[in-house]
Tab-separated table of C-alpha atoms and ligand atoms in Angstrom:
chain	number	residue	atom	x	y	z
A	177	UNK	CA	-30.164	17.921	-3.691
A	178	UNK	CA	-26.315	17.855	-3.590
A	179	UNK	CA	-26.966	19.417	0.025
A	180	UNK	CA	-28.664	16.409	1.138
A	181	UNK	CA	-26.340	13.826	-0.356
A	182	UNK	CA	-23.449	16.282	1.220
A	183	UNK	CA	-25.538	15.511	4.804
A	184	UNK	CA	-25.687	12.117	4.257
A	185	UNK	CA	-22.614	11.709	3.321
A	186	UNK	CA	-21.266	13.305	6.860
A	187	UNK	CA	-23.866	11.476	8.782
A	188	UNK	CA	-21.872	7.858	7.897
A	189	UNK	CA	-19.127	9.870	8.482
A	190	UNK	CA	-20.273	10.785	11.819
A	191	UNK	CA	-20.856	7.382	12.842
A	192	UNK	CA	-17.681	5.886	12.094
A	193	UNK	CA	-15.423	5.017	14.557
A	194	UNK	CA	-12.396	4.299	12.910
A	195	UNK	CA	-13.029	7.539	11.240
A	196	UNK	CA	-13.666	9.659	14.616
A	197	UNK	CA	-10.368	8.217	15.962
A	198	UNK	CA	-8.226	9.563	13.282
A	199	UNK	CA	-9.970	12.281	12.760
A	200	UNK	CA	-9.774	13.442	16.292
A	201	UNK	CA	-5.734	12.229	15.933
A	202	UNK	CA	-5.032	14.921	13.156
A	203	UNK	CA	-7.769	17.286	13.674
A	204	UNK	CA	-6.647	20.115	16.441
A	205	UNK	CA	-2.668	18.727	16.679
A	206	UNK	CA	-1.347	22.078	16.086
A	207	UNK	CA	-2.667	25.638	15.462
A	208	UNK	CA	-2.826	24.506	11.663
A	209	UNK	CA	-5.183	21.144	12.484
A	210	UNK	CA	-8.021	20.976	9.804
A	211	UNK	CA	-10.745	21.289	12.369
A	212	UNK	CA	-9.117	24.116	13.756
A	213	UNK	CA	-11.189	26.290	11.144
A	214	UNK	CA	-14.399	25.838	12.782
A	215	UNK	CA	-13.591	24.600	16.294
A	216	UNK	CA	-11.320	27.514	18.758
A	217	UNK	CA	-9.957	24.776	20.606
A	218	UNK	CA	-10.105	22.030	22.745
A	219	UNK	CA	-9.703	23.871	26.408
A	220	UNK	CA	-11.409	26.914	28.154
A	221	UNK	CA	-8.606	28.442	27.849
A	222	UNK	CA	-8.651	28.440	23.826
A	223	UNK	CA	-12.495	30.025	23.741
A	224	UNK	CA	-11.419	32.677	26.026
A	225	UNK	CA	-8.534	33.611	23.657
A	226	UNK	CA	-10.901	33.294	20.923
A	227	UNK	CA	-13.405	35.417	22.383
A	228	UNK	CA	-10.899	38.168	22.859
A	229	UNK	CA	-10.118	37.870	19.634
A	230	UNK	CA	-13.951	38.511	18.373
A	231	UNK	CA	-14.343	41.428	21.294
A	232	UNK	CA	-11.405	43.326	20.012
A	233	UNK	CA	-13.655	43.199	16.336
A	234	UNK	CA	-16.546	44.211	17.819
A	235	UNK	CA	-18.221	40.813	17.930
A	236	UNK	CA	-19.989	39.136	20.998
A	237	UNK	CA	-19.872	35.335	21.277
A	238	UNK	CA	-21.961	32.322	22.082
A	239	UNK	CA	-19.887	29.642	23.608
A	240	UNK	CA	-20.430	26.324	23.410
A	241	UNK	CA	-18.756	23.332	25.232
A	242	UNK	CA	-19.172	20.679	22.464
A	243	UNK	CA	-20.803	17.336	23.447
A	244	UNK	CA	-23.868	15.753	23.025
A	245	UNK	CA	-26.035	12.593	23.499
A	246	UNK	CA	-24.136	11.903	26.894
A	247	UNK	CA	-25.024	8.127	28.262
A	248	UNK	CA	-24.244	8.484	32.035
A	249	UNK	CA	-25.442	10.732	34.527
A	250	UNK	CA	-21.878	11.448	36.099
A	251	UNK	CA	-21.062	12.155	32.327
A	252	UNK	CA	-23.421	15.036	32.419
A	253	UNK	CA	-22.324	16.284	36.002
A	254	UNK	CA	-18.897	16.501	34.639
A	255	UNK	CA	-20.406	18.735	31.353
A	256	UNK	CA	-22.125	20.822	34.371
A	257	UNK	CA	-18.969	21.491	36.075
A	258	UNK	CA	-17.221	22.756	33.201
A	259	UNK	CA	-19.918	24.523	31.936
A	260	UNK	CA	-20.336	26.374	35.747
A	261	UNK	CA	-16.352	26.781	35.234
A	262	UNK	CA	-16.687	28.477	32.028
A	263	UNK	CA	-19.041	31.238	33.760
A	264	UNK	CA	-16.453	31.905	36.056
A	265	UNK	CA	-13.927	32.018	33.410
A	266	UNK	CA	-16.302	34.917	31.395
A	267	UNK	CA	-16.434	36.821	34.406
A	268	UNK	CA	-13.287	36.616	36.005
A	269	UNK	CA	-11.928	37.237	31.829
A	270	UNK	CA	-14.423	40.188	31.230
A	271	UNK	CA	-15.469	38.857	27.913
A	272	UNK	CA	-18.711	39.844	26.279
A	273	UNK	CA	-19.768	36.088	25.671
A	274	UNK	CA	-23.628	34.132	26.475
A	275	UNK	CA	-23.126	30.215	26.550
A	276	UNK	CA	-24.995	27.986	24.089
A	277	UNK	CA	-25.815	24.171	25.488
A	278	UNK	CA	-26.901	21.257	24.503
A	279	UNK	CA	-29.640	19.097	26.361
A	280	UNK	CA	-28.654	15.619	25.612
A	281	UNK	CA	-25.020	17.084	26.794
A	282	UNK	CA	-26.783	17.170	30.393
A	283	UNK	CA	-28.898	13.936	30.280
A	284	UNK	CA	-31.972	14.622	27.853
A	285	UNK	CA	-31.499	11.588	26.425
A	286	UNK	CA	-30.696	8.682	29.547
A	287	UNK	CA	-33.636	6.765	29.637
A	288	UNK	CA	-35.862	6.832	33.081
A	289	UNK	CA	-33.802	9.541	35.373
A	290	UNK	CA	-32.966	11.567	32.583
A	291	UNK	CA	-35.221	14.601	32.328
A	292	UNK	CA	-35.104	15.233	35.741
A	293	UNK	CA	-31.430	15.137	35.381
A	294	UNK	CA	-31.138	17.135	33.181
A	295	UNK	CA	-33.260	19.839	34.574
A	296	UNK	CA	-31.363	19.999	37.655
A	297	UNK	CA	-28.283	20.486	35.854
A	298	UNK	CA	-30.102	23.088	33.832
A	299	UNK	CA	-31.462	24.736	36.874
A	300	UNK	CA	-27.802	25.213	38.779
A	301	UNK	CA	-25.975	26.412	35.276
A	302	UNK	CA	-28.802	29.271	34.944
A	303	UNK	CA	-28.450	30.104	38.430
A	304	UNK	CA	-24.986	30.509	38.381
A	305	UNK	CA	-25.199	32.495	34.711
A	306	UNK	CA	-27.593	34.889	36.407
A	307	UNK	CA	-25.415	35.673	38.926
A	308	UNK	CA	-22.511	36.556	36.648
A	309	UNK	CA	-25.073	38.447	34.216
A	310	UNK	CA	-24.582	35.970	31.949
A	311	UNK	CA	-27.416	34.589	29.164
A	312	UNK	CA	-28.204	30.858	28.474
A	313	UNK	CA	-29.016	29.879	25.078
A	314	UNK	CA	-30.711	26.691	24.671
A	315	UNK	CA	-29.689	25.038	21.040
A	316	UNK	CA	-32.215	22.592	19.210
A	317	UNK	CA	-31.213	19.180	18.471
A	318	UNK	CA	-32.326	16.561	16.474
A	319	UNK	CA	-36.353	16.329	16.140
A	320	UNK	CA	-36.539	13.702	18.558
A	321	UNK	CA	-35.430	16.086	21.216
A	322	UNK	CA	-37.689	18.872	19.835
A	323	UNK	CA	-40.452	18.185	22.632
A	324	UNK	CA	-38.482	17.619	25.391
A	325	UNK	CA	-36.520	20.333	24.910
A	326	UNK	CA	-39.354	22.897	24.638
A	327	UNK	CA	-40.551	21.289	28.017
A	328	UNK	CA	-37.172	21.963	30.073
A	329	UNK	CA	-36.993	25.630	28.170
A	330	UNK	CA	-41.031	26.330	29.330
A	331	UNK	CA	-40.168	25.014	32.718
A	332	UNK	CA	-36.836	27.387	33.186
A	333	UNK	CA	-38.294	30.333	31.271
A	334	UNK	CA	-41.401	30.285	33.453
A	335	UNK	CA	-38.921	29.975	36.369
A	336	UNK	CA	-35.907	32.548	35.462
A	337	UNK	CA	-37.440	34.145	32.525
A	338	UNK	CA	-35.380	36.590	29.982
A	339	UNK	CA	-32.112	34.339	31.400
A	340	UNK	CA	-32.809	31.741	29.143
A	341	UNK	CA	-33.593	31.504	25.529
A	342	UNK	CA	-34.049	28.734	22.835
A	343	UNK	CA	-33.547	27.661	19.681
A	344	UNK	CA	-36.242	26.914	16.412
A	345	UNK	CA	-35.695	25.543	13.049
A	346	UNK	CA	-37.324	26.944	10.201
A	347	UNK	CA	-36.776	22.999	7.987
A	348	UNK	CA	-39.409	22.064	10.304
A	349	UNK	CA	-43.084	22.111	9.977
A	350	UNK	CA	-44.292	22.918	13.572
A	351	UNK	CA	-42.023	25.994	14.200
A	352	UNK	CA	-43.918	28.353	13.040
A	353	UNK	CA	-46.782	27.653	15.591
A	354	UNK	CA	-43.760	27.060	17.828
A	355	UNK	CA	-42.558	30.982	17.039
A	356	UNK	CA	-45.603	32.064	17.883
A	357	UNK	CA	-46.157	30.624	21.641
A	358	UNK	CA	-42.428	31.758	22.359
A	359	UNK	CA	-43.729	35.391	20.738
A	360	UNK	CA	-46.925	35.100	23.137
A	361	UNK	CA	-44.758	34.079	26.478
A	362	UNK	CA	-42.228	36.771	25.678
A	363	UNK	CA	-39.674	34.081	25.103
A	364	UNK	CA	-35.778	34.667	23.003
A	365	UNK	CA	-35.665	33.001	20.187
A	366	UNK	CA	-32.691	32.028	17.925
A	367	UNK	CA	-34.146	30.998	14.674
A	368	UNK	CA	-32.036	29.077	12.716
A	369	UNK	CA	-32.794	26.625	9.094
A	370	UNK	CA	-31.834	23.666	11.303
A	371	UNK	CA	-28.633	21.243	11.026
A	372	UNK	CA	-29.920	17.990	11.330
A	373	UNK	CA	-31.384	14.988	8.906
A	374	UNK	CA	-34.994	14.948	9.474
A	375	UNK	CA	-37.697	13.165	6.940
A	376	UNK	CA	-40.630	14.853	5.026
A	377	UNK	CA	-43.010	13.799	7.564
A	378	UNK	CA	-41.910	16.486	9.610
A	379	UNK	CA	-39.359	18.550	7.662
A	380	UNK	CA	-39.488	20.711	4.818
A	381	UNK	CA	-36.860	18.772	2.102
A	382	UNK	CA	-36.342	21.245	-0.330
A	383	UNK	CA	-34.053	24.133	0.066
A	384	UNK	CA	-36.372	26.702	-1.186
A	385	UNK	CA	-39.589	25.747	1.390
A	386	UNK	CA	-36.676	25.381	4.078
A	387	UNK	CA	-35.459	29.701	3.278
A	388	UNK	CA	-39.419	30.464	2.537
A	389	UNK	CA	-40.346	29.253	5.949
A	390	UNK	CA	-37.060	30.901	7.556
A	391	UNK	CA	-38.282	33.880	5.856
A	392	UNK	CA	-41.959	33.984	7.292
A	393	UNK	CA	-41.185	32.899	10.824
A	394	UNK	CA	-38.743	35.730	10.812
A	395	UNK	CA	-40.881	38.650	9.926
A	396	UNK	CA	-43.021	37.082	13.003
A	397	UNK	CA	-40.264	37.665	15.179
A	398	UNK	CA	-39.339	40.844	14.091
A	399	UNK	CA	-43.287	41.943	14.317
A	400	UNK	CA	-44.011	40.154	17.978
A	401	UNK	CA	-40.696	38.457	19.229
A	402	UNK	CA	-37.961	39.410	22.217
A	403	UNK	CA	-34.616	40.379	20.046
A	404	UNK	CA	-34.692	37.583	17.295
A	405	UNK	CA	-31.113	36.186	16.982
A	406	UNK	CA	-31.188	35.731	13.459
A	407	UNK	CA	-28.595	32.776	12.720
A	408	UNK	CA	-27.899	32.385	9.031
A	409	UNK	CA	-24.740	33.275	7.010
A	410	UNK	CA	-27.366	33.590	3.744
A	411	UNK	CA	-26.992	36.983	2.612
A	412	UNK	CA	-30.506	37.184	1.168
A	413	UNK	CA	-32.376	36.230	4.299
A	414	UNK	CA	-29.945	38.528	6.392
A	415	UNK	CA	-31.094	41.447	3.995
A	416	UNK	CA	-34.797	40.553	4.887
A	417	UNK	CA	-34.161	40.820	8.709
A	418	UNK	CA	-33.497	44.434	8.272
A	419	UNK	CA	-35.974	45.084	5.810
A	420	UNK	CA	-38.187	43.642	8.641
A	421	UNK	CA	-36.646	45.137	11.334
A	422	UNK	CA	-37.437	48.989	9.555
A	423	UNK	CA	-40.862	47.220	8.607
A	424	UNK	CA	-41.788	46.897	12.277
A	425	UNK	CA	-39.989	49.931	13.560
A	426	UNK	CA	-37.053	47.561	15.547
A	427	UNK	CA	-34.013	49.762	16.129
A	428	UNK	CA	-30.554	47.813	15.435
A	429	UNK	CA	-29.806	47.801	19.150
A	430	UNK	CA	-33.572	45.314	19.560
A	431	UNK	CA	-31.919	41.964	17.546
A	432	UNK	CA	-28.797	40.775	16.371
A	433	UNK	CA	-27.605	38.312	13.791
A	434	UNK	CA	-25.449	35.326	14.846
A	435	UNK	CA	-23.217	33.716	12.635
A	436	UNK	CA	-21.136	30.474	13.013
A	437	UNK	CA	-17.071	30.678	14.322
A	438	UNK	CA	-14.819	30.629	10.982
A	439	UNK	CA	-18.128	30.787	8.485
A	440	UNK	CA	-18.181	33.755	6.169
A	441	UNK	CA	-15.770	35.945	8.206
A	442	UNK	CA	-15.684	38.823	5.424
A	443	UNK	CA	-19.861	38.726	5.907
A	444	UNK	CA	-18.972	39.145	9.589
A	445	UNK	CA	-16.914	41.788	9.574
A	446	UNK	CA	-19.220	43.642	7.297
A	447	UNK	CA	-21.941	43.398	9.691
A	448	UNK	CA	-20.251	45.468	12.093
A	449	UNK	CA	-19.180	47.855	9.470
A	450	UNK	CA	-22.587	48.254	8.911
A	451	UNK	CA	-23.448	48.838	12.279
A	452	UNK	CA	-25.809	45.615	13.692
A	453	UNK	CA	-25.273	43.442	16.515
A	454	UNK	CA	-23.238	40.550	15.708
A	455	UNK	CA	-22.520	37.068	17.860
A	456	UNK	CA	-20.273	34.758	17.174
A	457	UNK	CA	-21.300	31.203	18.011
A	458	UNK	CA	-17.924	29.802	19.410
A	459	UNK	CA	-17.535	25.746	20.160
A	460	UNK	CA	-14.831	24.113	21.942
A	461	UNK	CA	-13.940	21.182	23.400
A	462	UNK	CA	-12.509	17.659	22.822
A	463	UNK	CA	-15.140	16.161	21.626
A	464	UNK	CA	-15.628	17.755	18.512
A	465	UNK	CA	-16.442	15.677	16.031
A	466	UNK	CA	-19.667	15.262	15.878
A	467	UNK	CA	-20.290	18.746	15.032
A	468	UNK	CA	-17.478	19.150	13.216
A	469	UNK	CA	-19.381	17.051	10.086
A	470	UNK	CA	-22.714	18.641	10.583
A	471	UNK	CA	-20.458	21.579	9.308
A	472	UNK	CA	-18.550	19.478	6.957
A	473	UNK	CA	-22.261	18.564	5.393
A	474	UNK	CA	-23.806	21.875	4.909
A	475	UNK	CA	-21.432	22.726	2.293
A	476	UNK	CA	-19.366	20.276	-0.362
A	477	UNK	CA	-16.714	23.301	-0.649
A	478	UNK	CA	-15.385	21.703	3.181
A	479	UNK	CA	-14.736	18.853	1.902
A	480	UNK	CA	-12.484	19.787	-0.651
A	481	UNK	CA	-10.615	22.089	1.993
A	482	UNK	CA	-10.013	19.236	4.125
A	483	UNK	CA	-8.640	17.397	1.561
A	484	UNK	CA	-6.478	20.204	0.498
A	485	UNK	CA	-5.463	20.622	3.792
A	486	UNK	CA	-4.370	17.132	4.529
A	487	UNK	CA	-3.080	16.316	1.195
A	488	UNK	CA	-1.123	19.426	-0.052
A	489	UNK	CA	-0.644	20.696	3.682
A	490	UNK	CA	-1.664	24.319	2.456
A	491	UNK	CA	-5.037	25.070	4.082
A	492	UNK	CA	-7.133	27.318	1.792
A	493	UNK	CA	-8.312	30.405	3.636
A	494	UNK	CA	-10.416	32.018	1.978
A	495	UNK	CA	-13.006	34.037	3.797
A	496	UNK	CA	-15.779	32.926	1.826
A	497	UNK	CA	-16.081	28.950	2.531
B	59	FAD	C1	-25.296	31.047	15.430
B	59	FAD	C2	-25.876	29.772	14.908
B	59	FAD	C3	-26.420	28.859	15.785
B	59	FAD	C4	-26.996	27.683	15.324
B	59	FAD	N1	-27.631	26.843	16.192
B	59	FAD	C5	-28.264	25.751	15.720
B	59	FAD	C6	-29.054	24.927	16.561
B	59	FAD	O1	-29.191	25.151	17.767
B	59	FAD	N2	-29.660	23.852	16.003
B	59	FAD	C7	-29.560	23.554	14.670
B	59	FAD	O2	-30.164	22.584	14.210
B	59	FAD	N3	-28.802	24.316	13.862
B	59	FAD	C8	-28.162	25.396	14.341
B	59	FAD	N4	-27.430	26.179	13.479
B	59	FAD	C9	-27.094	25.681	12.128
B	59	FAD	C10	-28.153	26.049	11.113
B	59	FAD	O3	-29.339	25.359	11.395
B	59	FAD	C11	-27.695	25.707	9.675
B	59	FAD	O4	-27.445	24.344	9.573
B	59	FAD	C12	-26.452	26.460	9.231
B	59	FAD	O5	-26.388	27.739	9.776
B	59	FAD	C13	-26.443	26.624	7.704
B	59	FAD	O6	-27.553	27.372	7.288
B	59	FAD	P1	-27.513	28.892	6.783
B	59	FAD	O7	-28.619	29.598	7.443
B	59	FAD	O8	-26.187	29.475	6.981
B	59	FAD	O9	-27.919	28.803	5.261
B	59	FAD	P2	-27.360	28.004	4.029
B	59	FAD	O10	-28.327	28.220	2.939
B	59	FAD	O11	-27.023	26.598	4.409
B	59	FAD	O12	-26.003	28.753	3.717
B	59	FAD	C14	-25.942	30.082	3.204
B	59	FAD	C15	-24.497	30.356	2.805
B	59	FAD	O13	-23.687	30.384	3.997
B	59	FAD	C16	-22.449	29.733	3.800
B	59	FAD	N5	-22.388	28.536	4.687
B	59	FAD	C17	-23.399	27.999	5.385
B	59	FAD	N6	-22.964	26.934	6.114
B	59	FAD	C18	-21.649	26.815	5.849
B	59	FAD	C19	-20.654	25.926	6.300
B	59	FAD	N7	-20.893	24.943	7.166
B	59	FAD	N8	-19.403	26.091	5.818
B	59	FAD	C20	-19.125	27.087	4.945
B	59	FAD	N9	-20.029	27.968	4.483
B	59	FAD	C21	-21.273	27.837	4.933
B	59	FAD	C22	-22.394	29.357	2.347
B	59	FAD	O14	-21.788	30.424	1.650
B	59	FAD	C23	-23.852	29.238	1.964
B	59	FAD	O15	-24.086	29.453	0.604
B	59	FAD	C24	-26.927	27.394	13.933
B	59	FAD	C25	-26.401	28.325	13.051
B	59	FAD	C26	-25.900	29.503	13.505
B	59	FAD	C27	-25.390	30.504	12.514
């Protein structure tokens, strides 16, 4: 309940404007900006340092050059471009990183010319990952996109296969049907609870049906899937991946868990104590904010560290919010 209202709350945020502007004033100013917590910076060159960082630990990394719904088609050959950069940048840096993208980044969303758009853009960034050895992870957007998205991930899995991987959400009803037809075609899933506001129609509401149907589609995975990702930082369903993962005889080295850049960093390091596979989903970029409040929403203990951190200038850091 409070969880929704939190959501709520950050989707008005989210489409303020006057809000957005001073947010994105104060934000990432200095190493000690408030959205510096979740976000590694607004350049390339920030997620590479990042990344670095995260190697040195023993994590991999996901990054992800933030920006979504994009109107204009030379809007989404400019994301392209970077994103193509960025590949260059993990090879030429020798990181240990995949990249995570967004489809209405690369024209999912312009009416008329935009799926084909936005498959050719897909098409030359998984060419170009292949050839540096790198993997594309699809991420799932709001349920509008759900469809669509499946579509362009069919069409490049069919095309490129095991260089290309998506995203399902376990709030909504279809995935589990969804799980299975990725488990049939051999596709990688990442199977996350899902970050969006979607109604009952479609969406489990309540907390408890949201982590029941995270749990089931995950033992699916583990049983029939191509390493899970499994993307949570709850402790409970992270337990149940390995109980599932002896359950079905999958070796730590067949699945990793993926956790969220400055979420539950003692749970991460513990993790690689304990000897799994751990990726860190890293985003950067300048245009932030968006999923800066999806983050802000998902817990009410963000809000009050922003407001500490704005209006006492002493940014709590505790590893546990
Ligand atoms: C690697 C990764 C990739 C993702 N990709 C997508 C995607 O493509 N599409 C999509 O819709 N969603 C995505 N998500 C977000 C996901 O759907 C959830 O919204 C988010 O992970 C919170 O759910 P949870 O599984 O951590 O469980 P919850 O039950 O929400 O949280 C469990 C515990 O984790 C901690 N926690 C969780 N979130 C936060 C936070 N924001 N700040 C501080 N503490 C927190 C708290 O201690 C909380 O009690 C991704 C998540 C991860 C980890």
């Amino acid at each position: 309940m409070i969880q929704q209202l939190s959501r709520r709350l950050m989707y008005i945020v989210a489409e303020s404007r006057s809000i957005k502007k001073l947010a994105t004033k104060h934000g990432m100013k200095d190493s000690s900006g408030f959205a510096r917590r979740f976000i590694a910076g607004e350049t390339s060159e920030d997620a590479i340092t990042a990344i670095k960082d995260l190697n040195g630990m023993g994590m991999s990394a996901s990054l992800d050059l933030l920006g979504e719904n994009v109107k204009t088609i030379e809007d989404t050959h400019k994301a392209r471009d970077t994103i193509l950069d960025l590949l260059a940048l993990i090879k030429s840096n020798n990181v240990d990183s995949h990249i995570s993208v967004k489809l209405t980044q690369l024209g999912l969303n312009i009416p008329d010319k935009g799926l084909k758009v936005c498959k050719d853009n897909m098409q030359a960034i998984v060419e170009a990952a292949e050839k540096n050895n790198v993997f594309v992870r699809i991420d799932m957007e709001g349920s509008g996109c759900t469809e669509k998205t499946l579509g362009v991930f069919r069409y490049l899995h069919k095309k490129y296969g095991e260089s290309v991987g998506i995203v399902l959400q376990s709030y909504l009803y279809r995935t589990e049907s969804d799980v299975r037809e990725m488990n049939k075609i051999g596709a990688k899933v990442r199977l996350c609870k899902g970050a969006y506001l979607e109604p009952e129609i479609i969406a489990f509401q309540k907390k408890k049906m949201v982590d029941l149907n995270y749990d089931h589609c995950l033992e699916l995975l583990m049983k029939d899937g191509n390493f899970p990702a499994v993307a949570t930082h709850d402790n409970r369903l992270m337990d149940k991946a390995k109980e599932y993962a002896k359950k079905h005889d999958v070796s730590p080295e067949k699945f990793e868990f993926q956790m969220i850049y400055g979420i539950r960093r003692d749970v991460q390091r513990q993790i690689i104590k304990d000897g799994y596979r751990l990726r860190i989903y890293v985003p950067f970029g300048k245009e932030w904010f968006p999923y800066y409040t999806r983050r802000l929403g998902e817990r009410i203990d963000n809000l009050t560290f922003i407001l500490k951190s704005i209006y006492l200038e002493t940014p709590d850091d505790k590893d546990t919010v």
